[in-house]
Amino acid sequence: MEKLKHIIRTQDFDHEFLESLFKRTSEIKNELVSGKYPYSFSDSLNGRILASLFYEESTRTRFSFESAMLRLGGEVVGTEAAKLFSSATKGESLEDTIRIVDNYAHVIVLRHKQDDAAEIAAKYSEVPVINAGSGKGHHPTQTLLDLYTINEELGGIDGKKIAMIGDLANGRTVRSLAYILTKFKDVEIIFIAPENLKMKDDIKKHLREHKIKFSEKSSLEEVLPYIDIAYITRIQKERMSWWNYRKSRGKYKIGEKELNLMKKDARLMHPLPHVEEICLSPEIEQTDIRVAYFRQADNGLYVRMALLEYLLK
Ligand code: CP
């Protein structure tokens, strides 16, 4: 595979890219976790500037990208609310914004409500564009940290049984994850979603074309005892009518009873933020090894550091 200029969608990744990125991620993580300052990578991106363009809200993705750039010796410019504090309010198009910002920075990290925003940005940008979440479409860097976490905690992705639970119609994280899973062996996916929020046909078609075993189920209790990973998502109420939200909220929840149906070595993952679909006490979240979502979010920093180095060094 040619070196990627932009990070737009998980379909563009191959094993060589993932293996090399995850190897570097582990090196960075080990060094940071060891706390032995100064770190070898602290000047790695000296003089490089990251533009952080977030038209939609974010905690994890924006902070971890910005922290990653600073930890590599780079600088960050941007706005946490581009929808309100950029010239988008005056009607400037995304294309024009990108044509301007690419002259001020060496990499653009973009989150936008449009499904094809990152593709458009990449078309107009002279510098790498990283898709930090585009509408209901893609969230490729979330998938990188998801895969890294599965690899690290369960020793690999081949052969894993993964339940995707919750809002599968609007969740870009599950879509990006489903796309990349077609590149692994003997994976099985089980979709569990409220009737009005089922996984879209384009993903199911893609899975069929790649001969990935998948099914749609309605009972959590039936599925939880035999899967390796329960990947649950929030109902994206901001992307649906009040009526649809009312129909689906609270339908699937994981509490202590459901967690205890899972195998001892299974993992509960979530892209976060989690709201009412997870009802575990903070004590259980801290002590039950199966609860992986905070470690998963932590890995976002290390993966994004490795990714920025990959694109800019
Ligand atoms: N997982 C994720 O994208 O979180 P944020 O919306 O907080 O960035």
PDB file of C-alpha atoms and ligand atoms in Angstrom:
ATOM      1  CA  MET A   1       0.000   0.000   0.000  1.00  0.00           C
ATOM      2  CA  GLU A   2       1.233   3.500  -0.836  1.00  0.00           C
ATOM      3  CA  LYS A   3       1.721   5.777   2.155  1.00  0.00           C
ATOM      4  CA  LEU A   4      -1.631   7.365   3.006  1.00  0.00           C
ATOM      5  CA  LYS A   5      -1.731  11.132   2.644  1.00  0.00           C
ATOM      6  CA  HIS A   6      -5.124  11.526   4.336  1.00  0.00           C
ATOM      7  CA  ILE A   7      -6.997   9.470   6.962  1.00  0.00           C
ATOM      8  CA  ILE A   8     -10.571   9.426   5.705  1.00  0.00           C
ATOM      9  CA  ARG A   9     -12.100   5.940   6.070  1.00  0.00           C
ATOM     10  CA  THR A  10     -11.078   2.562   7.425  1.00  0.00           C
ATOM     11  CA  GLN A  11     -11.486   0.837   4.054  1.00  0.00           C
ATOM     12  CA  ASP A  12      -8.156   2.470   3.100  1.00  0.00           C
ATOM     13  CA  PHE A  13      -6.161   0.689   5.812  1.00  0.00           C
ATOM     14  CA  ASP A  14      -4.300  -2.571   5.274  1.00  0.00           C
ATOM     15  CA  HIS A  15      -2.544  -4.969   7.656  1.00  0.00           C
ATOM     16  CA  GLU A  16       0.912  -3.551   7.016  1.00  0.00           C
ATOM     17  CA  PHE A  17      -0.308  -0.057   7.936  1.00  0.00           C
ATOM     18  CA  LEU A  18      -2.098  -1.303  11.060  1.00  0.00           C
ATOM     19  CA  GLU A  19       0.798  -3.458  12.256  1.00  0.00           C
ATOM     20  CA  SER A  20       3.338  -0.718  11.868  1.00  0.00           C
ATOM     21  CA  LEU A  21       1.072   1.915  13.454  1.00  0.00           C
ATOM     22  CA  PHE A  22       0.292  -0.329  16.430  1.00  0.00           C
ATOM     23  CA  LYS A  23       3.971  -1.202  16.922  1.00  0.00           C
ATOM     24  CA  ARG A  24       4.787   2.506  17.142  1.00  0.00           C
ATOM     25  CA  THR A  25       1.728   3.077  19.364  1.00  0.00           C
ATOM     26  CA  SER A  26       3.027   0.505  21.852  1.00  0.00           C
ATOM     27  CA  GLU A  27       6.507   2.075  21.890  1.00  0.00           C
ATOM     28  CA  ILE A  28       4.997   5.489  22.623  1.00  0.00           C
ATOM     29  CA  LYS A  29       2.598   4.086  25.225  1.00  0.00           C
ATOM     30  CA  ASN A  30       5.333   2.153  27.051  1.00  0.00           C
ATOM     31  CA  GLU A  31       7.519   5.220  27.220  1.00  0.00           C
ATOM     32  CA  LEU A  32       4.718   7.481  28.438  1.00  0.00           C
ATOM     33  CA  VAL A  33       3.448   4.953  30.970  1.00  0.00           C
ATOM     34  CA  SER A  34       6.992   4.462  32.303  1.00  0.00           C
ATOM     35  CA  GLY A  35       7.037   8.200  33.088  1.00  0.00           C
ATOM     36  CA  LYS A  36      10.779   8.348  32.350  1.00  0.00           C
ATOM     37  CA  TYR A  37      11.093  11.927  31.174  1.00  0.00           C
ATOM     38  CA  PRO A  38      12.498  13.244  28.799  1.00  0.00           C
ATOM     39  CA  TYR A  39      10.741  11.109  26.195  1.00  0.00           C
ATOM     40  CA  SER A  40      12.474  10.196  22.949  1.00  0.00           C
ATOM     41  CA  PHE A  41       9.594  11.599  20.877  1.00  0.00           C
ATOM     42  CA  SER A  42       9.251  14.990  22.575  1.00  0.00           C
ATOM     43  CA  ASP A  43      10.799  16.885  19.621  1.00  0.00           C
ATOM     44  CA  SER A  44       9.504  14.547  16.957  1.00  0.00           C
ATOM     45  CA  LEU A  45       7.170  17.093  15.316  1.00  0.00           C
ATOM     46  CA  ASN A  46       8.968  20.307  16.264  1.00  0.00           C
ATOM     47  CA  GLY A  47       7.852  23.211  14.127  1.00  0.00           C
ATOM     48  CA  ARG A  48       4.749  21.398  12.841  1.00  0.00           C
ATOM     49  CA  ILE A  49       1.274  22.844  13.348  1.00  0.00           C
ATOM     50  CA  LEU A  50      -2.023  20.990  13.705  1.00  0.00           C
ATOM     51  CA  ALA A  51      -5.269  22.800  12.848  1.00  0.00           C
ATOM     52  CA  SER A  52      -8.142  21.488  14.919  1.00  0.00           C
ATOM     53  CA  LEU A  53     -11.426  22.161  13.099  1.00  0.00           C
ATOM     54  CA  PHE A  54     -14.342  20.753  15.067  1.00  0.00           C
ATOM     55  CA  TYR A  55     -17.801  21.685  13.756  1.00  0.00           C
ATOM     56  CA  GLU A  56     -19.373  19.123  16.109  1.00  0.00           C
ATOM     57  CA  GLU A  57     -18.836  18.628  19.834  1.00  0.00           C
ATOM     58  CA  SER A  58     -16.050  16.390  21.094  1.00  0.00           C
ATOM     59  CA  THR A  59     -14.135  15.643  24.263  1.00  0.00           C
ATOM     60  CA  ARG A  60     -11.980  12.589  23.552  1.00  0.00           C
ATOM     61  CA  THR A  61     -11.074  13.069  19.925  1.00  0.00           C
ATOM     62  CA  ARG A  62     -10.240  16.768  20.088  1.00  0.00           C
ATOM     63  CA  PHE A  63      -8.358  16.680  23.398  1.00  0.00           C
ATOM     64  CA  SER A  64      -6.410  13.555  22.491  1.00  0.00           C
ATOM     65  CA  PHE A  65      -5.373  14.900  19.074  1.00  0.00           C
ATOM     66  CA  GLU A  66      -4.334  18.233  20.564  1.00  0.00           C
ATOM     67  CA  SER A  67      -2.509  16.564  23.451  1.00  0.00           C
ATOM     68  CA  ALA A  68      -0.846  14.144  21.012  1.00  0.00           C
ATOM     69  CA  MET A  69       0.498  17.004  18.884  1.00  0.00           C
ATOM     70  CA  LEU A  70       1.787  18.921  21.909  1.00  0.00           C
ATOM     71  CA  ARG A  71       3.471  15.822  23.342  1.00  0.00           C
ATOM     72  CA  LEU A  72       5.285  15.349  20.032  1.00  0.00           C
ATOM     73  CA  GLY A  73       6.653  18.886  20.190  1.00  0.00           C
ATOM     74  CA  GLY A  74       4.204  20.347  17.672  1.00  0.00           C
ATOM     75  CA  GLU A  75       1.790  23.246  18.028  1.00  0.00           C
ATOM     76  CA  VAL A  76      -2.003  23.442  17.770  1.00  0.00           C
ATOM     77  CA  VAL A  77      -4.276  26.133  16.348  1.00  0.00           C
ATOM     78  CA  GLY A  78      -8.025  25.903  16.097  1.00  0.00           C
ATOM     79  CA  THR A  79     -11.411  26.332  17.591  1.00  0.00           C
ATOM     80  CA  GLU A  80     -13.451  23.985  19.702  1.00  0.00           C
ATOM     81  CA  ALA A  81     -16.656  25.188  18.015  1.00  0.00           C
ATOM     82  CA  ALA A  82     -15.931  25.939  14.355  1.00  0.00           C
ATOM     83  CA  LYS A  83     -19.670  26.068  13.671  1.00  0.00           C
ATOM     84  CA  LEU A  84     -19.899  29.158  15.902  1.00  0.00           C
ATOM     85  CA  PHE A  85     -16.431  30.705  15.859  1.00  0.00           C
ATOM     86  CA  SER A  86     -15.187  30.327  12.300  1.00  0.00           C
ATOM     87  CA  SER A  87     -16.292  32.150   9.163  1.00  0.00           C
ATOM     88  CA  ALA A  88     -18.745  29.291   8.574  1.00  0.00           C
ATOM     89  CA  THR A  89     -21.187  31.570  10.445  1.00  0.00           C
ATOM     90  CA  LYS A  90     -20.817  34.077   7.589  1.00  0.00           C
ATOM     91  CA  GLY A  91     -21.568  31.383   5.038  1.00  0.00           C
ATOM     92  CA  GLU A  92     -18.049  30.313   4.039  1.00  0.00           C
ATOM     93  CA  SER A  93     -18.040  26.865   2.439  1.00  0.00           C
ATOM     94  CA  LEU A  94     -16.045  23.965   3.856  1.00  0.00           C
ATOM     95  CA  GLU A  95     -14.019  23.870   0.623  1.00  0.00           C
ATOM     96  CA  ASP A  96     -12.925  27.506   1.026  1.00  0.00           C
ATOM     97  CA  THR A  97     -12.167  27.091   4.721  1.00  0.00           C
ATOM     98  CA  ILE A  98      -9.898  24.143   3.922  1.00  0.00           C
ATOM     99  CA  ARG A  99      -8.159  26.069   1.103  1.00  0.00           C
ATOM    100  CA  ILE A 100      -7.314  28.756   3.666  1.00  0.00           C
ATOM    101  CA  VAL A 101      -6.449  26.636   6.707  1.00  0.00           C
ATOM    102  CA  ASP A 102      -4.124  24.320   4.764  1.00  0.00           C
ATOM    103  CA  ASN A 103      -1.774  27.274   4.389  1.00  0.00           C
ATOM    104  CA  TYR A 104      -1.672  27.840   8.148  1.00  0.00           C
ATOM    105  CA  ALA A 105      -1.042  24.269   9.303  1.00  0.00           C
ATOM    106  CA  HIS A 106       0.735  21.025   8.379  1.00  0.00           C
ATOM    107  CA  VAL A 107      -2.244  18.781   9.184  1.00  0.00           C
ATOM    108  CA  ILE A 108      -5.985  19.408   9.536  1.00  0.00           C
ATOM    109  CA  VAL A 109      -8.087  17.391  11.997  1.00  0.00           C
ATOM    110  CA  LEU A 110     -11.715  17.780  10.963  1.00  0.00           C
ATOM    111  CA  ARG A 111     -14.988  16.819  12.637  1.00  0.00           C
ATOM    112  CA  HIS A 112     -18.115  17.755  10.694  1.00  0.00           C
ATOM    113  CA  LYS A 113     -21.781  16.837  10.529  1.00  0.00           C
ATOM    114  CA  GLN A 114     -21.689  16.030   6.796  1.00  0.00           C
ATOM    115  CA  ASP A 115     -21.041  12.358   5.954  1.00  0.00           C
ATOM    116  CA  ASP A 116     -18.690  13.291   3.091  1.00  0.00           C
ATOM    117  CA  ALA A 117     -16.957  16.277   4.748  1.00  0.00           C
ATOM    118  CA  ALA A 118     -13.554  14.611   5.064  1.00  0.00           C
ATOM    119  CA  GLU A 119     -13.561  13.465   1.427  1.00  0.00           C
ATOM    120  CA  ILE A 120     -14.360  17.024   0.335  1.00  0.00           C
ATOM    121  CA  ALA A 121     -11.663  18.462   2.588  1.00  0.00           C
ATOM    122  CA  ALA A 122      -9.062  15.998   1.289  1.00  0.00           C
ATOM    123  CA  LYS A 123      -9.881  17.037  -2.280  1.00  0.00           C
ATOM    124  CA  TYR A 124      -9.044  20.672  -1.548  1.00  0.00           C
ATOM    125  CA  SER A 125      -6.265  20.357   1.016  1.00  0.00           C
ATOM    126  CA  GLU A 126      -2.556  20.525   0.246  1.00  0.00           C
ATOM    127  CA  VAL A 127      -1.831  19.049   3.693  1.00  0.00           C
ATOM    128  CA  PRO A 128      -3.045  15.795   5.285  1.00  0.00           C
ATOM    129  CA  VAL A 129      -6.645  15.756   6.469  1.00  0.00           C
ATOM    130  CA  ILE A 130      -7.633  13.473   9.340  1.00  0.00           C
ATOM    131  CA  ASN A 131     -11.298  12.602   9.620  1.00  0.00           C
ATOM    132  CA  ALA A 132     -12.169  13.019  13.303  1.00  0.00           C
ATOM    133  CA  GLY A 133     -15.782  11.968  12.714  1.00  0.00           C
ATOM    134  CA  SER A 134     -17.976  12.784   9.728  1.00  0.00           C
ATOM    135  CA  GLY A 135     -21.740  12.806  10.257  1.00  0.00           C
ATOM    136  CA  LYS A 136     -23.210   9.316  10.290  1.00  0.00           C
ATOM    137  CA  GLY A 137     -20.442   8.112   7.987  1.00  0.00           C
ATOM    138  CA  HIS A 138     -16.977   7.407   9.336  1.00  0.00           C
ATOM    139  CA  HIS A 139     -14.766   7.741  12.405  1.00  0.00           C
ATOM    140  CA  PRO A 140     -11.535   6.041  11.319  1.00  0.00           C
ATOM    141  CA  THR A 141      -9.290   7.089  14.186  1.00  0.00           C
ATOM    142  CA  GLN A 142     -11.834   5.724  16.678  1.00  0.00           C
ATOM    143  CA  THR A 143     -11.544   2.404  14.863  1.00  0.00           C
ATOM    144  CA  LEU A 144      -7.755   2.536  15.149  1.00  0.00           C
ATOM    145  CA  LEU A 145      -7.963   2.822  18.919  1.00  0.00           C
ATOM    146  CA  ASP A 146     -10.709   0.174  19.037  1.00  0.00           C
ATOM    147  CA  LEU A 147      -8.553  -2.311  17.125  1.00  0.00           C
ATOM    148  CA  TYR A 148      -5.481  -1.445  19.154  1.00  0.00           C
ATOM    149  CA  THR A 149      -7.433  -2.107  22.354  1.00  0.00           C
ATOM    150  CA  ILE A 150      -8.808  -5.448  21.123  1.00  0.00           C
ATOM    151  CA  ASN A 151      -5.335  -6.488  20.003  1.00  0.00           C
ATOM    152  CA  GLU A 152      -3.763  -5.498  23.282  1.00  0.00           C
ATOM    153  CA  GLU A 153      -6.422  -6.962  25.574  1.00  0.00           C
ATOM    154  CA  LEU A 154      -7.478 -10.061  23.646  1.00  0.00           C
ATOM    155  CA  GLY A 155      -4.321 -10.838  21.675  1.00  0.00           C
ATOM    156  CA  GLY A 156      -5.714 -10.257  18.194  1.00  0.00           C
ATOM    157  CA  ILE A 157      -8.805  -9.703  16.089  1.00  0.00           C
ATOM    158  CA  ASP A 158      -8.992 -12.853  13.933  1.00  0.00           C
ATOM    159  CA  GLY A 159     -11.685 -15.259  15.100  1.00  0.00           C
ATOM    160  CA  LYS A 160     -13.408 -12.814  17.441  1.00  0.00           C
ATOM    161  CA  LYS A 161     -17.165 -12.694  17.946  1.00  0.00           C
ATOM    162  CA  ILE A 162     -18.246  -9.077  18.249  1.00  0.00           C
ATOM    163  CA  ALA A 163     -21.708  -7.847  19.206  1.00  0.00           C
ATOM    164  CA  MET A 164     -22.481  -4.292  18.058  1.00  0.00           C
ATOM    165  CA  ILE A 165     -25.278  -2.950  20.209  1.00  0.00           C
ATOM    166  CA  GLY A 166     -27.350   0.242  20.213  1.00  0.00           C
ATOM    167  CA  ASP A 167     -27.808   2.911  17.576  1.00  0.00           C
ATOM    168  CA  LEU A 168     -26.324   1.161  14.564  1.00  0.00           C
ATOM    169  CA  ALA A 169     -28.112   3.395  12.058  1.00  0.00           C
ATOM    170  CA  ASN A 170     -26.477   6.651  13.141  1.00  0.00           C
ATOM    171  CA  GLY A 171     -23.299   5.462  14.852  1.00  0.00           C
ATOM    172  CA  ARG A 172     -20.265   6.156  12.691  1.00  0.00           C
ATOM    173  CA  THR A 173     -17.968   4.214  15.021  1.00  0.00           C
ATOM    174  CA  VAL A 174     -19.718   0.895  14.415  1.00  0.00           C
ATOM    175  CA  ARG A 175     -19.782   1.514  10.667  1.00  0.00           C
ATOM    176  CA  SER A 176     -16.033   2.199  10.531  1.00  0.00           C
ATOM    177  CA  LEU A 177     -15.371  -0.835  12.711  1.00  0.00           C
ATOM    178  CA  ALA A 178     -17.553  -3.105  10.549  1.00  0.00           C
ATOM    179  CA  TYR A 179     -15.689  -1.999   7.405  1.00  0.00           C
ATOM    180  CA  ILE A 180     -12.253  -2.848   8.800  1.00  0.00           C
ATOM    181  CA  LEU A 181     -13.365  -6.176  10.266  1.00  0.00           C
ATOM    182  CA  THR A 182     -13.757  -7.505   6.717  1.00  0.00           C
ATOM    183  CA  LYS A 183      -9.947  -7.507   6.575  1.00  0.00           C
ATOM    184  CA  PHE A 184      -9.639 -10.062   9.394  1.00  0.00           C
ATOM    185  CA  LYS A 185     -10.144 -13.838   9.420  1.00  0.00           C
ATOM    186  CA  ASP A 186     -13.110 -15.747  10.862  1.00  0.00           C
ATOM    187  CA  VAL A 187     -14.672 -12.724  12.498  1.00  0.00           C
ATOM    188  CA  GLU A 188     -18.370 -12.948  13.403  1.00  0.00           C
ATOM    189  CA  ILE A 189     -20.540  -9.859  13.963  1.00  0.00           C
ATOM    190  CA  ILE A 190     -23.880  -9.822  15.742  1.00  0.00           C
ATOM    191  CA  PHE A 191     -25.975  -6.663  15.367  1.00  0.00           C
ATOM    192  CA  ILE A 192     -28.424  -5.821  18.163  1.00  0.00           C
ATOM    193  CA  ALA A 193     -30.375  -2.611  17.659  1.00  0.00           C
ATOM    194  CA  PRO A 194     -33.824  -1.162  18.280  1.00  0.00           C
ATOM    195  CA  GLU A 195     -36.145  -1.808  15.326  1.00  0.00           C
ATOM    196  CA  ASN A 196     -35.829   1.790  14.073  1.00  0.00           C
ATOM    197  CA  LEU A 197     -32.024   1.973  14.382  1.00  0.00           C
ATOM    198  CA  LYS A 198     -30.781  -1.156  12.633  1.00  0.00           C
ATOM    199  CA  MET A 199     -27.482  -1.373  10.768  1.00  0.00           C
ATOM    200  CA  LYS A 200     -27.824   0.069   7.261  1.00  0.00           C
ATOM    201  CA  ASP A 201     -27.944  -2.148   4.172  1.00  0.00           C
ATOM    202  CA  ASP A 202     -24.728  -0.755   2.645  1.00  0.00           C
ATOM    203  CA  ILE A 203     -22.704  -2.237   5.516  1.00  0.00           C
ATOM    204  CA  LYS A 204     -24.563  -5.564   5.353  1.00  0.00           C
ATOM    205  CA  LYS A 205     -23.928  -5.722   1.611  1.00  0.00           C
ATOM    206  CA  HIS A 206     -20.222  -5.004   2.187  1.00  0.00           C
ATOM    207  CA  LEU A 207     -20.026  -7.778   4.794  1.00  0.00           C
ATOM    208  CA  ARG A 208     -21.753 -10.250   2.454  1.00  0.00           C
ATOM    209  CA  GLU A 209     -19.380  -9.359  -0.392  1.00  0.00           C
ATOM    210  CA  HIS A 210     -16.429 -10.040   1.911  1.00  0.00           C
ATOM    211  CA  LYS A 211     -17.997 -13.242   3.260  1.00  0.00           C
ATOM    212  CA  ILE A 212     -18.085 -12.020   6.852  1.00  0.00           C
ATOM    213  CA  LYS A 213     -20.509 -13.957   9.009  1.00  0.00           C
ATOM    214  CA  PHE A 214     -23.089 -11.676  10.578  1.00  0.00           C
ATOM    215  CA  SER A 215     -26.556 -11.885  12.069  1.00  0.00           C
ATOM    216  CA  GLU A 216     -29.181  -9.618  13.584  1.00  0.00           C
ATOM    217  CA  LYS A 217     -30.557 -10.501  17.013  1.00  0.00           C
ATOM    218  CA  SER A 218     -32.909  -8.854  19.427  1.00  0.00           C
ATOM    219  CA  SER A 219     -32.000 -10.475  22.759  1.00  0.00           C
ATOM    220  CA  LEU A 220     -28.917  -9.321  24.654  1.00  0.00           C
ATOM    221  CA  GLU A 221     -29.273 -12.247  27.083  1.00  0.00           C
ATOM    222  CA  GLU A 222     -29.016 -14.719  24.218  1.00  0.00           C
ATOM    223  CA  VAL A 223     -25.875 -13.159  22.746  1.00  0.00           C
ATOM    224  CA  LEU A 224     -23.780 -11.908  25.686  1.00  0.00           C
ATOM    225  CA  PRO A 225     -22.640 -15.351  26.958  1.00  0.00           C
ATOM    226  CA  TYR A 226     -20.854 -16.330  23.756  1.00  0.00           C
ATOM    227  CA  ILE A 227     -19.253 -13.168  22.385  1.00  0.00           C
ATOM    228  CA  ASP A 228     -15.712 -11.882  22.942  1.00  0.00           C
ATOM    229  CA  ILE A 229     -16.561  -8.210  22.644  1.00  0.00           C
ATOM    230  CA  ALA A 230     -19.744  -6.282  23.367  1.00  0.00           C
ATOM    231  CA  TYR A 231     -19.371  -2.941  21.577  1.00  0.00           C
ATOM    232  CA  ILE A 232     -22.265  -0.782  22.733  1.00  0.00           C
ATOM    233  CA  THR A 233     -23.110   2.718  21.490  1.00  0.00           C
ATOM    234  CA  ARG A 234     -25.237   5.625  22.647  1.00  0.00           C
ATOM    235  CA  ILE A 235     -28.530   6.469  20.962  1.00  0.00           C
ATOM    236  CA  GLN A 236     -27.532   9.524  18.908  1.00  0.00           C
ATOM    237  CA  LYS A 237     -30.493  11.669  19.834  1.00  0.00           C
ATOM    238  CA  GLU A 238     -29.007  14.685  18.068  1.00  0.00           C
ATOM    239  CA  ARG A 239     -29.337  12.832  14.740  1.00  0.00           C
ATOM    240  CA  MET A 240     -32.991  11.805  14.944  1.00  0.00           C
ATOM    241  CA  SER A 241     -36.493  13.044  15.627  1.00  0.00           C
ATOM    242  CA  TRP A 242     -37.781  13.170  19.182  1.00  0.00           C
ATOM    243  CA  TRP A 243     -40.258  10.427  18.211  1.00  0.00           C
ATOM    244  CA  ASN A 244     -37.525   8.051  17.043  1.00  0.00           C
ATOM    245  CA  TYR A 245     -35.499   8.756  20.155  1.00  0.00           C
ATOM    246  CA  ARG A 246     -38.465   7.994  22.389  1.00  0.00           C
ATOM    247  CA  LYS A 247     -39.023   4.695  20.557  1.00  0.00           C
ATOM    248  CA  SER A 248     -35.460   3.506  21.012  1.00  0.00           C
ATOM    249  CA  ARG A 249     -34.078   4.932  24.267  1.00  0.00           C
ATOM    250  CA  GLY A 250     -33.573   2.466  27.060  1.00  0.00           C
ATOM    251  CA  LYS A 251     -34.204  -0.561  24.848  1.00  0.00           C
ATOM    252  CA  TYR A 252     -30.727  -2.026  25.336  1.00  0.00           C
ATOM    253  CA  LYS A 253     -28.803  -1.455  28.552  1.00  0.00           C
ATOM    254  CA  ILE A 254     -25.826  -3.117  30.152  1.00  0.00           C
ATOM    255  CA  GLY A 255     -25.866  -3.260  33.922  1.00  0.00           C
ATOM    256  CA  GLU A 256     -24.316  -5.679  36.401  1.00  0.00           C
ATOM    257  CA  LYS A 257     -26.704  -8.501  35.447  1.00  0.00           C
ATOM    258  CA  GLU A 258     -25.841  -8.250  31.749  1.00  0.00           C
ATOM    259  CA  LEU A 259     -22.093  -7.822  32.431  1.00  0.00           C
ATOM    260  CA  ASN A 260     -22.144 -11.011  34.470  1.00  0.00           C
ATOM    261  CA  LEU A 261     -23.574 -12.931  31.520  1.00  0.00           C
ATOM    262  CA  MET A 262     -20.383 -12.180  29.613  1.00  0.00           C
ATOM    263  CA  LYS A 263     -17.407 -14.546  29.605  1.00  0.00           C
ATOM    264  CA  LYS A 264     -14.696 -13.808  32.168  1.00  0.00           C
ATOM    265  CA  ASP A 265     -12.249 -12.868  29.427  1.00  0.00           C
ATOM    266  CA  ALA A 266     -14.706 -10.908  27.261  1.00  0.00           C
ATOM    267  CA  ARG A 267     -14.585  -7.120  26.956  1.00  0.00           C
ATOM    268  CA  LEU A 268     -17.232  -4.405  27.119  1.00  0.00           C
ATOM    269  CA  MET A 269     -16.296  -1.557  24.804  1.00  0.00           C
ATOM    270  CA  HIS A 270     -17.910   1.803  24.056  1.00  0.00           C
ATOM    271  CA  PRO A 271     -16.618   4.768  22.021  1.00  0.00           C
ATOM    272  CA  LEU A 272     -17.988   7.075  24.775  1.00  0.00           C
ATOM    273  CA  PRO A 273     -19.582   9.260  25.935  1.00  0.00           C
ATOM    274  CA  HIS A 274     -21.865   6.713  27.584  1.00  0.00           C
ATOM    275  CA  VAL A 275     -25.193   7.731  28.995  1.00  0.00           C
ATOM    276  CA  GLU A 276     -28.099   5.511  30.058  1.00  0.00           C
ATOM    277  CA  GLU A 277     -27.159   2.462  27.923  1.00  0.00           C
ATOM    278  CA  ILE A 278     -24.544   1.591  30.548  1.00  0.00           C
ATOM    279  CA  CYS A 279     -25.686   1.412  34.148  1.00  0.00           C
ATOM    280  CA  LEU A 280     -22.661   0.116  36.018  1.00  0.00           C
ATOM    281  CA  SER A 281     -21.413   1.642  39.221  1.00  0.00           C
ATOM    282  CA  PRO A 282     -18.089   3.518  39.074  1.00  0.00           C
ATOM    283  CA  GLU A 283     -16.671   0.795  41.385  1.00  0.00           C
ATOM    284  CA  ILE A 284     -17.512  -1.954  38.901  1.00  0.00           C
ATOM    285  CA  GLU A 285     -16.214   0.178  36.040  1.00  0.00           C
ATOM    286  CA  GLN A 286     -12.941   0.463  37.929  1.00  0.00           C
ATOM    287  CA  THR A 287     -12.539  -3.099  39.114  1.00  0.00           C
ATOM    288  CA  ASP A 288     -14.118  -5.438  36.535  1.00  0.00           C
ATOM    289  CA  ILE A 289     -11.452  -6.165  33.925  1.00  0.00           C
ATOM    290  CA  ARG A 290     -14.179  -6.702  31.308  1.00  0.00           C
ATOM    291  CA  VAL A 291     -15.040  -3.000  31.369  1.00  0.00           C
ATOM    292  CA  ALA A 292     -12.559  -1.738  28.791  1.00  0.00           C
ATOM    293  CA  TYR A 293     -13.947   1.608  27.662  1.00  0.00           C
ATOM    294  CA  PHE A 294     -11.804   3.931  29.760  1.00  0.00           C
ATOM    295  CA  ARG A 295      -8.630   2.062  28.772  1.00  0.00           C
ATOM    296  CA  GLN A 296      -9.939   2.174  25.197  1.00  0.00           C
ATOM    297  CA  ALA A 297     -10.248   5.994  25.368  1.00  0.00           C
ATOM    298  CA  ASP A 298      -6.766   6.266  26.922  1.00  0.00           C
ATOM    299  CA  ASN A 299      -5.359   4.368  23.958  1.00  0.00           C
ATOM    300  CA  GLY A 300      -6.727   7.132  21.725  1.00  0.00           C
ATOM    301  CA  LEU A 301      -3.882   9.395  22.801  1.00  0.00           C
ATOM    302  CA  TYR A 302      -1.141   6.886  21.968  1.00  0.00           C
ATOM    303  CA  VAL A 303      -2.674   5.815  18.646  1.00  0.00           C
ATOM    304  CA  ARG A 304      -3.140   9.438  17.569  1.00  0.00           C
ATOM    305  CA  MET A 305       0.480  10.248  18.474  1.00  0.00           C
ATOM    306  CA  ALA A 306       1.647   7.376  16.269  1.00  0.00           C
ATOM    307  CA  LEU A 307      -0.698   8.514  13.508  1.00  0.00           C
ATOM    308  CA  LEU A 308       0.540  12.120  13.560  1.00  0.00           C
ATOM    309  CA  GLU A 309       4.119  10.872  13.348  1.00  0.00           C
ATOM    310  CA  TYR A 310       3.156   8.610  10.434  1.00  0.00           C
ATOM    311  CA  LEU A 311       1.646  11.521   8.504  1.00  0.00           C
ATOM    312  CA  LEU A 312       4.124  14.261   9.343  1.00  0.00           C
ATOM    313  CA  LYS A 313       7.585  12.764   9.908  1.00  0.00           C
TER     314      LYS A 313
HETATM  315  N1   CP B   1     -15.483   8.680  20.823  1.00  0.00           N
HETATM  316  C1   CP B   1     -15.572   9.982  20.493  1.00  0.00           C
HETATM  317  O1   CP B   1     -15.501  10.366  19.303  1.00  0.00           O
HETATM  318  O2   CP B   1     -15.726  10.844  21.542  1.00  0.00           O
HETATM  319  P1   CP B   1     -15.843  12.419  21.435  1.00  0.00           P
HETATM  320  O3   CP B   1     -17.135  12.716  20.690  1.00  0.00           O
HETATM  321  O4   CP B   1     -15.848  12.933  22.827  1.00  0.00           O
HETATM  322  O5   CP B   1     -14.671  12.923  20.625  1.00  0.00           O
END
